[in-house]
Structure formats: C-alpha cells, structure tokens
CSV table of C-alpha atoms (C1' of nucleotides) in Angstrom, one decimal:
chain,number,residue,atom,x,y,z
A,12,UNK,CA,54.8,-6.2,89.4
A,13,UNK,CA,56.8,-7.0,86.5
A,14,UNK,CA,57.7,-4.3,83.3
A,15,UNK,CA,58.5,-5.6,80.3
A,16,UNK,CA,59.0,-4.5,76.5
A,17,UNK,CA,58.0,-6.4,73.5
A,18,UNK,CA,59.1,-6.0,69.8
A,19,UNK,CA,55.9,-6.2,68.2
A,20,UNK,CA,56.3,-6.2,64.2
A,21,UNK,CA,53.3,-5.7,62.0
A,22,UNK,CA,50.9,-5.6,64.9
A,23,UNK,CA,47.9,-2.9,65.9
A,24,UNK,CA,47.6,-3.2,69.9
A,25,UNK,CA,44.2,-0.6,69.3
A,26,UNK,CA,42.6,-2.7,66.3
A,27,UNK,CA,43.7,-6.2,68.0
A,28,UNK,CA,42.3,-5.4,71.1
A,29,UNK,CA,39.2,-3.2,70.3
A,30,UNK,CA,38.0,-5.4,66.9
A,31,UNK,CA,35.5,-7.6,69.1
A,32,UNK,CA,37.4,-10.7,69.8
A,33,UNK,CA,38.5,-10.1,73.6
A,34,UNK,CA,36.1,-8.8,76.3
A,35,UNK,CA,38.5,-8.1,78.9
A,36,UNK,CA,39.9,-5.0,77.6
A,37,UNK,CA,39.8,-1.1,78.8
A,38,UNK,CA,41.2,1.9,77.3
A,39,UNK,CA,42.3,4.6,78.7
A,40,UNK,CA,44.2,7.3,76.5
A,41,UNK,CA,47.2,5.7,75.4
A,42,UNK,CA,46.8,2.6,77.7
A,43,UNK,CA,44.8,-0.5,77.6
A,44,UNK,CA,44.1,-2.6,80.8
A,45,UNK,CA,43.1,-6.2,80.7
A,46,UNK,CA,42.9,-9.5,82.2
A,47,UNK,CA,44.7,-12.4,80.7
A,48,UNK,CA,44.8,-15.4,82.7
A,49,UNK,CA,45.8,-14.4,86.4
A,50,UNK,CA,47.6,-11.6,85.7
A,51,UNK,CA,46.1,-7.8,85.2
A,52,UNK,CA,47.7,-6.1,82.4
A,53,UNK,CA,48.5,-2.5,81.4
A,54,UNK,CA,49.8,-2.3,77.9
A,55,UNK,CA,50.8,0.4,75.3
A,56,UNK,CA,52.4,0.9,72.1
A,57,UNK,CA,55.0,2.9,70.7
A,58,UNK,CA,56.0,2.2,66.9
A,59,UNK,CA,57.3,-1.3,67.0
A,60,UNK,CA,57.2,-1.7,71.1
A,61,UNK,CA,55.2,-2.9,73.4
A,62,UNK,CA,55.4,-1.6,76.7
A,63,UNK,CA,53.4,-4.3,79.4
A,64,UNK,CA,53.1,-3.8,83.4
A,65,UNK,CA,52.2,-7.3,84.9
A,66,UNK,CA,50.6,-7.8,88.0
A,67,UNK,CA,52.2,-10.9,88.1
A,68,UNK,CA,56.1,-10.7,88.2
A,69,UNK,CA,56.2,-14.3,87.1
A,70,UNK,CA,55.3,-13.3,84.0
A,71,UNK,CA,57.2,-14.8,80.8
A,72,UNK,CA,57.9,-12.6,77.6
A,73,UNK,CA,56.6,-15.7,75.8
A,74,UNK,CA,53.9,-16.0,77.1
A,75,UNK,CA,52.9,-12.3,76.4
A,76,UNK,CA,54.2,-13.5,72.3
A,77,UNK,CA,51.7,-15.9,72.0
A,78,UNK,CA,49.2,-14.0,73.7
A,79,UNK,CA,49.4,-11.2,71.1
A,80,UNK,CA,50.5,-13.9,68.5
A,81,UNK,CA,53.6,-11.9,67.6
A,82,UNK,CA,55.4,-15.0,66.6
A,83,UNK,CA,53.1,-15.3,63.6
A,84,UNK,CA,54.7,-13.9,60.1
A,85,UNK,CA,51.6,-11.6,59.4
A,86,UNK,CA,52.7,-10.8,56.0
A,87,UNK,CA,52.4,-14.6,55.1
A,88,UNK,CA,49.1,-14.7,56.2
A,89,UNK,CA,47.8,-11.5,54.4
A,90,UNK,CA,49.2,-12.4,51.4
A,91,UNK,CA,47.1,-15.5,51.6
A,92,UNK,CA,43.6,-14.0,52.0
A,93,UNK,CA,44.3,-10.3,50.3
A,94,UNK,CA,42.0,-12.1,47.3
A,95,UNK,CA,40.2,-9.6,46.2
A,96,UNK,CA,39.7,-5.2,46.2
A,97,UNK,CA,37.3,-5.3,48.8
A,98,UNK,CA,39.6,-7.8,51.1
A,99,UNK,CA,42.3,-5.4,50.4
A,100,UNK,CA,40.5,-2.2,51.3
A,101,UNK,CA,40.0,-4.6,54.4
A,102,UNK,CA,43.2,-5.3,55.6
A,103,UNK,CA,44.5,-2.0,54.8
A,104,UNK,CA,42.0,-0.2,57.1
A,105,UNK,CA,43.5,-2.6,60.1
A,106,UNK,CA,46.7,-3.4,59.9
A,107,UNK,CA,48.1,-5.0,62.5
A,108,UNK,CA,45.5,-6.5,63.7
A,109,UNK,CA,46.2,-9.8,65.1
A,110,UNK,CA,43.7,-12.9,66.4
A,111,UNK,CA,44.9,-13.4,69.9
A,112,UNK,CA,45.6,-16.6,71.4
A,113,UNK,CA,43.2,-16.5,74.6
A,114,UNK,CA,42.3,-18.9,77.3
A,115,UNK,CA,40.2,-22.0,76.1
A,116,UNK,CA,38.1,-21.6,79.0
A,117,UNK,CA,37.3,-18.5,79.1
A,118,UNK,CA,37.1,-17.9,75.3
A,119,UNK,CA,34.4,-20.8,75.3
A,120,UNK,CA,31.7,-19.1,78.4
A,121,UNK,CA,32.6,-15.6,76.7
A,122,UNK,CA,31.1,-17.0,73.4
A,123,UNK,CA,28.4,-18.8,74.6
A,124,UNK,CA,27.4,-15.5,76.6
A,125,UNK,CA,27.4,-13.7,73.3
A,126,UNK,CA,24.3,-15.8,71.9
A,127,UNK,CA,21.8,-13.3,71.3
A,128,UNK,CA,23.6,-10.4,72.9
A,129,UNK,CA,25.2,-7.2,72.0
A,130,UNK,CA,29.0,-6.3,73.1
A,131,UNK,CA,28.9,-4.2,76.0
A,132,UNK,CA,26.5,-6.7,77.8
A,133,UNK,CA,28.9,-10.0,76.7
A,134,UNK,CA,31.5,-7.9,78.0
A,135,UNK,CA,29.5,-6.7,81.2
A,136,UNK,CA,28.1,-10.3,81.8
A,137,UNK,CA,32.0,-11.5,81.9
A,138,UNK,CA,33.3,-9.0,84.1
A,139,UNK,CA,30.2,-9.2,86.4
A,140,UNK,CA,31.2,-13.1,86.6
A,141,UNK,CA,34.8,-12.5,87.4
A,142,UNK,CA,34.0,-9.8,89.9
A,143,UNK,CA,31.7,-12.3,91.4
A,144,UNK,CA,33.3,-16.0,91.2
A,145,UNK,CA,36.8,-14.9,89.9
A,146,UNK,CA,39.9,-13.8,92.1
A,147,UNK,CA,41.1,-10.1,92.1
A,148,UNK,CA,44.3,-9.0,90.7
A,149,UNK,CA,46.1,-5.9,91.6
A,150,UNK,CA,48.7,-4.1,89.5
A,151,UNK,CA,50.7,-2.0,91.9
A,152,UNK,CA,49.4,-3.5,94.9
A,153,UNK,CA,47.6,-0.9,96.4
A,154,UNK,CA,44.9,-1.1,93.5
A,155,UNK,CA,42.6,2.1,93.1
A,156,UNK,CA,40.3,0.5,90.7
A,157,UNK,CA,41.6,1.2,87.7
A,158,UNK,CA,44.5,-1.1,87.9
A,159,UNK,CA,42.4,-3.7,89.3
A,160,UNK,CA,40.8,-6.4,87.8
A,161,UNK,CA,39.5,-10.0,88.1
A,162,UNK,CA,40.7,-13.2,87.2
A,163,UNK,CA,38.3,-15.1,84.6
A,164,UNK,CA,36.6,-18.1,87.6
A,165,UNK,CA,37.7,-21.9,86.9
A,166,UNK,CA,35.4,-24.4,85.7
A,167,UNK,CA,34.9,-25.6,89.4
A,168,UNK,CA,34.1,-22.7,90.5
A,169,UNK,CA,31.3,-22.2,88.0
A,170,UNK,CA,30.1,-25.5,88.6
A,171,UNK,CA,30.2,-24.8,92.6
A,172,UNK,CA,27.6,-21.6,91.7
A,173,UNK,CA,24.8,-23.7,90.8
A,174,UNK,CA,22.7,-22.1,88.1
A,175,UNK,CA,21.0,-20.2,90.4
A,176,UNK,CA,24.3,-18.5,91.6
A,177,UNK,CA,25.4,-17.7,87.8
A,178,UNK,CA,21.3,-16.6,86.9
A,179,UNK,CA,22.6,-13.6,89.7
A,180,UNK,CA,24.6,-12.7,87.0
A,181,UNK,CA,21.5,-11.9,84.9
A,182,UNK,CA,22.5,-13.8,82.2
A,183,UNK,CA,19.5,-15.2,81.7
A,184,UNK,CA,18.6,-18.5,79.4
A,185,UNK,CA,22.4,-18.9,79.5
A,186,UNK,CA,23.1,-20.0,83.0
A,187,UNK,CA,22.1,-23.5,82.5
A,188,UNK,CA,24.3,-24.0,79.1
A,189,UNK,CA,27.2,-22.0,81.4
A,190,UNK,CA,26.4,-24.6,84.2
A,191,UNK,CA,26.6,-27.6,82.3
A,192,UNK,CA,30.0,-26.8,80.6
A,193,UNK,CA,31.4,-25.9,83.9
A,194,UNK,CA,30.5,-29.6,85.2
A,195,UNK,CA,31.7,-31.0,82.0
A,196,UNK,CA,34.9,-29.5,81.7
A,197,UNK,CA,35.4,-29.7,85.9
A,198,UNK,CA,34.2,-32.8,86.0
A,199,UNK,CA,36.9,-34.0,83.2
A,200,UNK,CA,34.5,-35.3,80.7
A,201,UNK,CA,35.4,-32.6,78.6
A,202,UNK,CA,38.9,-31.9,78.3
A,203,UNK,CA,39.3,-28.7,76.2
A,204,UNK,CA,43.1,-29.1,75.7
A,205,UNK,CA,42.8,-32.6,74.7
A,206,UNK,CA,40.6,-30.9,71.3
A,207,UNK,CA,43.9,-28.6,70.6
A,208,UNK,CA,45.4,-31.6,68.9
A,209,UNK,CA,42.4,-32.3,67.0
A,210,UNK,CA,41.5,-31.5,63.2
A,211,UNK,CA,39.2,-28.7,63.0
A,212,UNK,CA,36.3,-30.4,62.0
A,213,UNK,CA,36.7,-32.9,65.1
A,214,UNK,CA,37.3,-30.3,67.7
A,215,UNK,CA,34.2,-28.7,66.1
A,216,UNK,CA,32.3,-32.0,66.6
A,217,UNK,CA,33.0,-32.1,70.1
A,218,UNK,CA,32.1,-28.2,71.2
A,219,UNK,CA,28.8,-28.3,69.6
A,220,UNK,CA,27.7,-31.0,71.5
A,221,UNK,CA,27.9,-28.9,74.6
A,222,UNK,CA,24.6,-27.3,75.0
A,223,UNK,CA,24.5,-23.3,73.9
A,224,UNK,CA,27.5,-24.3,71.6
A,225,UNK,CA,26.5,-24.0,68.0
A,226,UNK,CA,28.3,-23.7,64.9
A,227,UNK,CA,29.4,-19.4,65.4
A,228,UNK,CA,30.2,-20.1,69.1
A,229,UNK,CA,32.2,-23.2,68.4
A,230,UNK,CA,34.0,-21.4,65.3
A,231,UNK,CA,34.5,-18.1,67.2
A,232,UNK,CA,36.5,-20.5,70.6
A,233,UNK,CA,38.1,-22.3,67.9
A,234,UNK,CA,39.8,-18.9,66.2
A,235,UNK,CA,40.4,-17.4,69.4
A,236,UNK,CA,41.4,-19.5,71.9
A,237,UNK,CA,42.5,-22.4,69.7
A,238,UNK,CA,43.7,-21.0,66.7
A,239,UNK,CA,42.7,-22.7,64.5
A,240,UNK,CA,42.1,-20.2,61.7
A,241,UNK,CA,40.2,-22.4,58.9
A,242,UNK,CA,37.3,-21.7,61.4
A,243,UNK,CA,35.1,-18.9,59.9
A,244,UNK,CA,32.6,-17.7,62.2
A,245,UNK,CA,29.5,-16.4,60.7
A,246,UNK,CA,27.5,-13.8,62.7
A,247,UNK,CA,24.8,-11.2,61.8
A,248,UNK,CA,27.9,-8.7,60.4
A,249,UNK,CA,29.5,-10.9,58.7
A,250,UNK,CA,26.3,-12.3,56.8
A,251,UNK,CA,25.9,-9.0,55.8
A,252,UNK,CA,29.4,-8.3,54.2
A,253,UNK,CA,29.5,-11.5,53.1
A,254,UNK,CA,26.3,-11.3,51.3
A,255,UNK,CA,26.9,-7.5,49.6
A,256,UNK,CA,30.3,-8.2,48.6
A,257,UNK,CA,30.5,-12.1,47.5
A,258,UNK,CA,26.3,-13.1,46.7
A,259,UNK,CA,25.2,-9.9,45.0
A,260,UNK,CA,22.5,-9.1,48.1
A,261,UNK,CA,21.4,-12.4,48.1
A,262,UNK,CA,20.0,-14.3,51.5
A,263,UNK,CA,22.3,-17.0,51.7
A,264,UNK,CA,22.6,-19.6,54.9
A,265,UNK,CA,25.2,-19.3,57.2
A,266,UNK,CA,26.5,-22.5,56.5
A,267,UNK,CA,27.3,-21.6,52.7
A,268,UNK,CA,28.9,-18.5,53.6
A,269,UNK,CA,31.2,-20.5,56.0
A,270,UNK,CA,32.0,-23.0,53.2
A,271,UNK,CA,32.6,-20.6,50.6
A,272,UNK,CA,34.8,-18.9,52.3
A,273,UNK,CA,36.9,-21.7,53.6
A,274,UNK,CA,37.0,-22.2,49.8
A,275,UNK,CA,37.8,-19.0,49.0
A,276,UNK,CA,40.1,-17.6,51.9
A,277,UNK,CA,41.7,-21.2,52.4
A,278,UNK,CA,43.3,-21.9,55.7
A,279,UNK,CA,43.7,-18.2,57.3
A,280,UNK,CA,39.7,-17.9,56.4
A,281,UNK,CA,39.4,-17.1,60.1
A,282,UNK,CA,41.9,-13.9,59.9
A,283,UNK,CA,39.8,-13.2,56.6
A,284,UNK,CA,36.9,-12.5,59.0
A,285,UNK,CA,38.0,-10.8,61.2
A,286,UNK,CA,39.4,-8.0,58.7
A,287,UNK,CA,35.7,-8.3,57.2
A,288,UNK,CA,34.0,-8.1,60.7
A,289,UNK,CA,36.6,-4.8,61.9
A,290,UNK,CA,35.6,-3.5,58.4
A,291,UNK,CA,31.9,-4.0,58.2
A,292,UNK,CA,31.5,-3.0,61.6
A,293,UNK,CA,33.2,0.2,61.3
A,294,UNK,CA,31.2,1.9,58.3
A,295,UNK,CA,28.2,0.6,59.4
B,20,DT,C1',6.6,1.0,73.7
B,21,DT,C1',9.1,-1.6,70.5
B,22,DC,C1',13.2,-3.3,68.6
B,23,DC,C1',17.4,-5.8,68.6
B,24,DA,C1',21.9,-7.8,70.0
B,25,DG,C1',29.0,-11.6,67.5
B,26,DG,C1',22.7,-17.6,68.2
B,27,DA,C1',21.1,-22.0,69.6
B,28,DC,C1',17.5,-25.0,69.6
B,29,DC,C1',13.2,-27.1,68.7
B,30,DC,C1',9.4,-27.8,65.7
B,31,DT,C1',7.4,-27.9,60.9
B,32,DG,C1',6.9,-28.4,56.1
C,23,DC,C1',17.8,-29.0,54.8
C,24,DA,C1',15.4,-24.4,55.1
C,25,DG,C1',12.2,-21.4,57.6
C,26,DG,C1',9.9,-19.7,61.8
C,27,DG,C1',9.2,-18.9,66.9
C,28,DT,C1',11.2,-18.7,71.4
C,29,DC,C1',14.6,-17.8,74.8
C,30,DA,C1',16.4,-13.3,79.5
C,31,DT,C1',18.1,-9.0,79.6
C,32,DG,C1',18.8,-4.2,79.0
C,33,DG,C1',20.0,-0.2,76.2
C,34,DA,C1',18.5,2.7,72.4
DNA sequence: TTCCAGGACCCTG
DNA sequence: CAGGGTCATGGA
C-alpha cells in the first residue's frame, strides 16, 4: 500500500470520473474506488489535491499524472473549443473535467461492450469479466470488499475463455467480437501500441476492421485510451445535442456531425464532446 | 408487455 | 451513401 498526494490544477475528480468515460469507478461519500491497470485505487479531492491510496506500493506519481492527464494545460484546450454560448454554458457546468488516459486494452472491450447497451450494464458486464478472468487486487490487504477489486483480464486470457466462457458473462452477441480481438491482439497481429504512433485517421483504419469496432467504438478507444482528441465520438446523446444546438432539429448522419465538428472544434473536438455529452446528459 | 440502451453489420434501393 | 431490420440482455 502506497499514499500519495497529487497537485491537481483545473481538474474535477467527480465530473472526470462520473461523466461516462471510465467504467471502473465507485463512489462512496467523499471517495472514489477504482481499478486502473493492476492496482486498486482510493482517491479524493481536496481543493487543488489529490489524495490516492495504491494497492500497489510500486506505484509512480507519474503514472497517476497521466492517468488523470494532469500534465495537460486545460486552459489551452478550453480556450480552443469555448466557440460558442452553448459550448460555454458547457464547460462551465464541468469544469475540471478531464479525458483520462486509460488502458488501450481495456478501453477497447469496454467500448465494444457498450454497443447497444446502457451504462450500468457496460459497467456490470466489465466488472463481471474482471471478477471472472481478471486478478484480484486488495488495498489494505485484508480486503472487506469495498477496497477490493479486480484487475481488467489480458488479451490471452480472454482468448483462453473461448466464447463460450466470455457468453457466461451474458454479454450476449458480443462474445464473439470480444473473442476475436482477444486472439488478434494475443496473438500479435494486432498490436494496439504500435497504432499510438499513428495519425488518427490510420489508427481509425485499423480498429474498425476488428469486428464490433465501428466508427463511435473506435473514436471513443481512440479519446480515451489513446488520446487522440480530434476523434469525436458520436452516440445517441450527442446526436441529439448536436442536432438541437448546431442543425436547427434536423436529422443529420453521424458521420456529418463528426466532420463538422472536427471542423468546428478543431483538434480538442474530442474534449468538445465530452463537455456536450456531461451536459446533455445531465438536463436530460 | 413493451421499450430502449455511449452501435455494428448486413441487406436494399 | 442513406435507410431499415437484427442482434442478447436486463432494467424501467
């Protein structure tokens, strides 16, 4: 077990980690307890601070920075997409909140378990797999369950669960796209961290020709765990802000809201939506 | 019971 | 390229 305090400038631990992007996160009063990568997390806020507990006494204060993304100037990147009134009324409801840098891995099954799902199933089906294929992680060693958790399971470990393991899950018409990444990326034909030195529209190429991987999925792993934030994910929500505010109620594809707003929010379009997404989901 | 959920995919026109 | 049906599952 490791303590450690973070000076956390312009950041909103409760709108960062409650907007939607992660799945792996509890709260509890004034604490939130997580996974991120092998170690279990308990994490508050005080003003500026940020107070973590680590399962994992290895732990690095850098690697906590660029999990939270606390080395990014926030300011810069406001500036950039506060375009418009409605933007702004966006960004003012949740400041601080940050896009996280998650794990690759895990950011890609998590999205590809949200097809055609609602939020407290993507987030049950991920902690039902980690419970299941994943290690458990202890904070204070003697672990009542509330400061345990489960590490997100390796590709090989997926792949060793067969479809018919991960359809125990109940994660339905998913298991087989789940299975076949697991092999892909186990395997080494697919080497996610070789796309993080790719242009977006590249490392877009190549996740969408995983099964299950369309153009939301492969946006929303490319924002979150690649960050890459020219990519503008385009859900149900967002259509319909994005419609009311910038079409005048018109039905428009999802593919020209995406390119509009690439136009529009230019390369921090991906931190545009998820102002719009923490927005239009909270007055809906 | 019926509807829908941070979509993807396949088939038509 | 756009429009429609289908895909498991479970909670409202």
């Amino acid at each position: 077990m490791k303590k450690l305090e973070l000076k956390a400038k312009d950041f909103n631990l409760g709108c960062t980690l409650e907007c939607g992007q992660a799945f792996r996160w509890a709260r509890d009063g004034e604490f939130y307890y997580g996974v991120v990568g092998n170690r279990f997390l308990k994490v508050s806020q005080k003003g500026d601070r940020l107070s973590i507990e680590s399962s994992d006494s290895a732990v690095k204060e850098e690697e906590l920075t660029s999990y939270f993304n606390l080395d990014l100037d926030l300011s810069k990147v406001v500036a950039q997409i506060d375009r418009d009134r409605h933007m702004h009324e966006a960004i003012k409801n949740h400041k601080g909140l940050r896009i996280l840098r998650q794990d690759r891995w895990e950011c890609l099954i998590s999205y590809m378990l949200s097809a055609y799902n609602n939020i407290p199933r993507i987030k049950g089906l991920v902690e039902n797999l980690s419970a299941k294929f994943g290690n458990r992680i202890c904070l204070n060693g003697y672990a009542p369950l509330r400061y345990a958790g489960f590490s997100f399971p390796a590709p090989r470990v997926l792949k060793g669960a067969g479809i018919g393991g991960l359809k125990d899950i109940r994660m339905g018409f998913r298991a087989s796209s789940v299975y076949e990444a697991a092999s892909k990326v186990a395997s080494n034909k697919l080497d996610l961290s070789s796309i993080a030195g790719k242009n977006y529209q590249n490392a877009k190429d190549i996740l969408t020709e995983l099964r299950g991987v369309g153009d939301k999925v492969a946006d929303c792993v490319l924002l979150f765990g690649f960050g890459m934030y020219e990519a503008f994910p385009v859900d149900v929500w967002i259509r319909r802000v994005m419609e009311k505010i910038y079409f005048k109620g018109r039905a428009v594809s999802n593919k020209e809201i995406r390119e509009f707003a690439q136009g529009y929010f230019g390369p921090y379009a991906g931190y545009a939506q998820e102002y719009l997404y923490a927005w239009g989901r909270a007055k809906r």
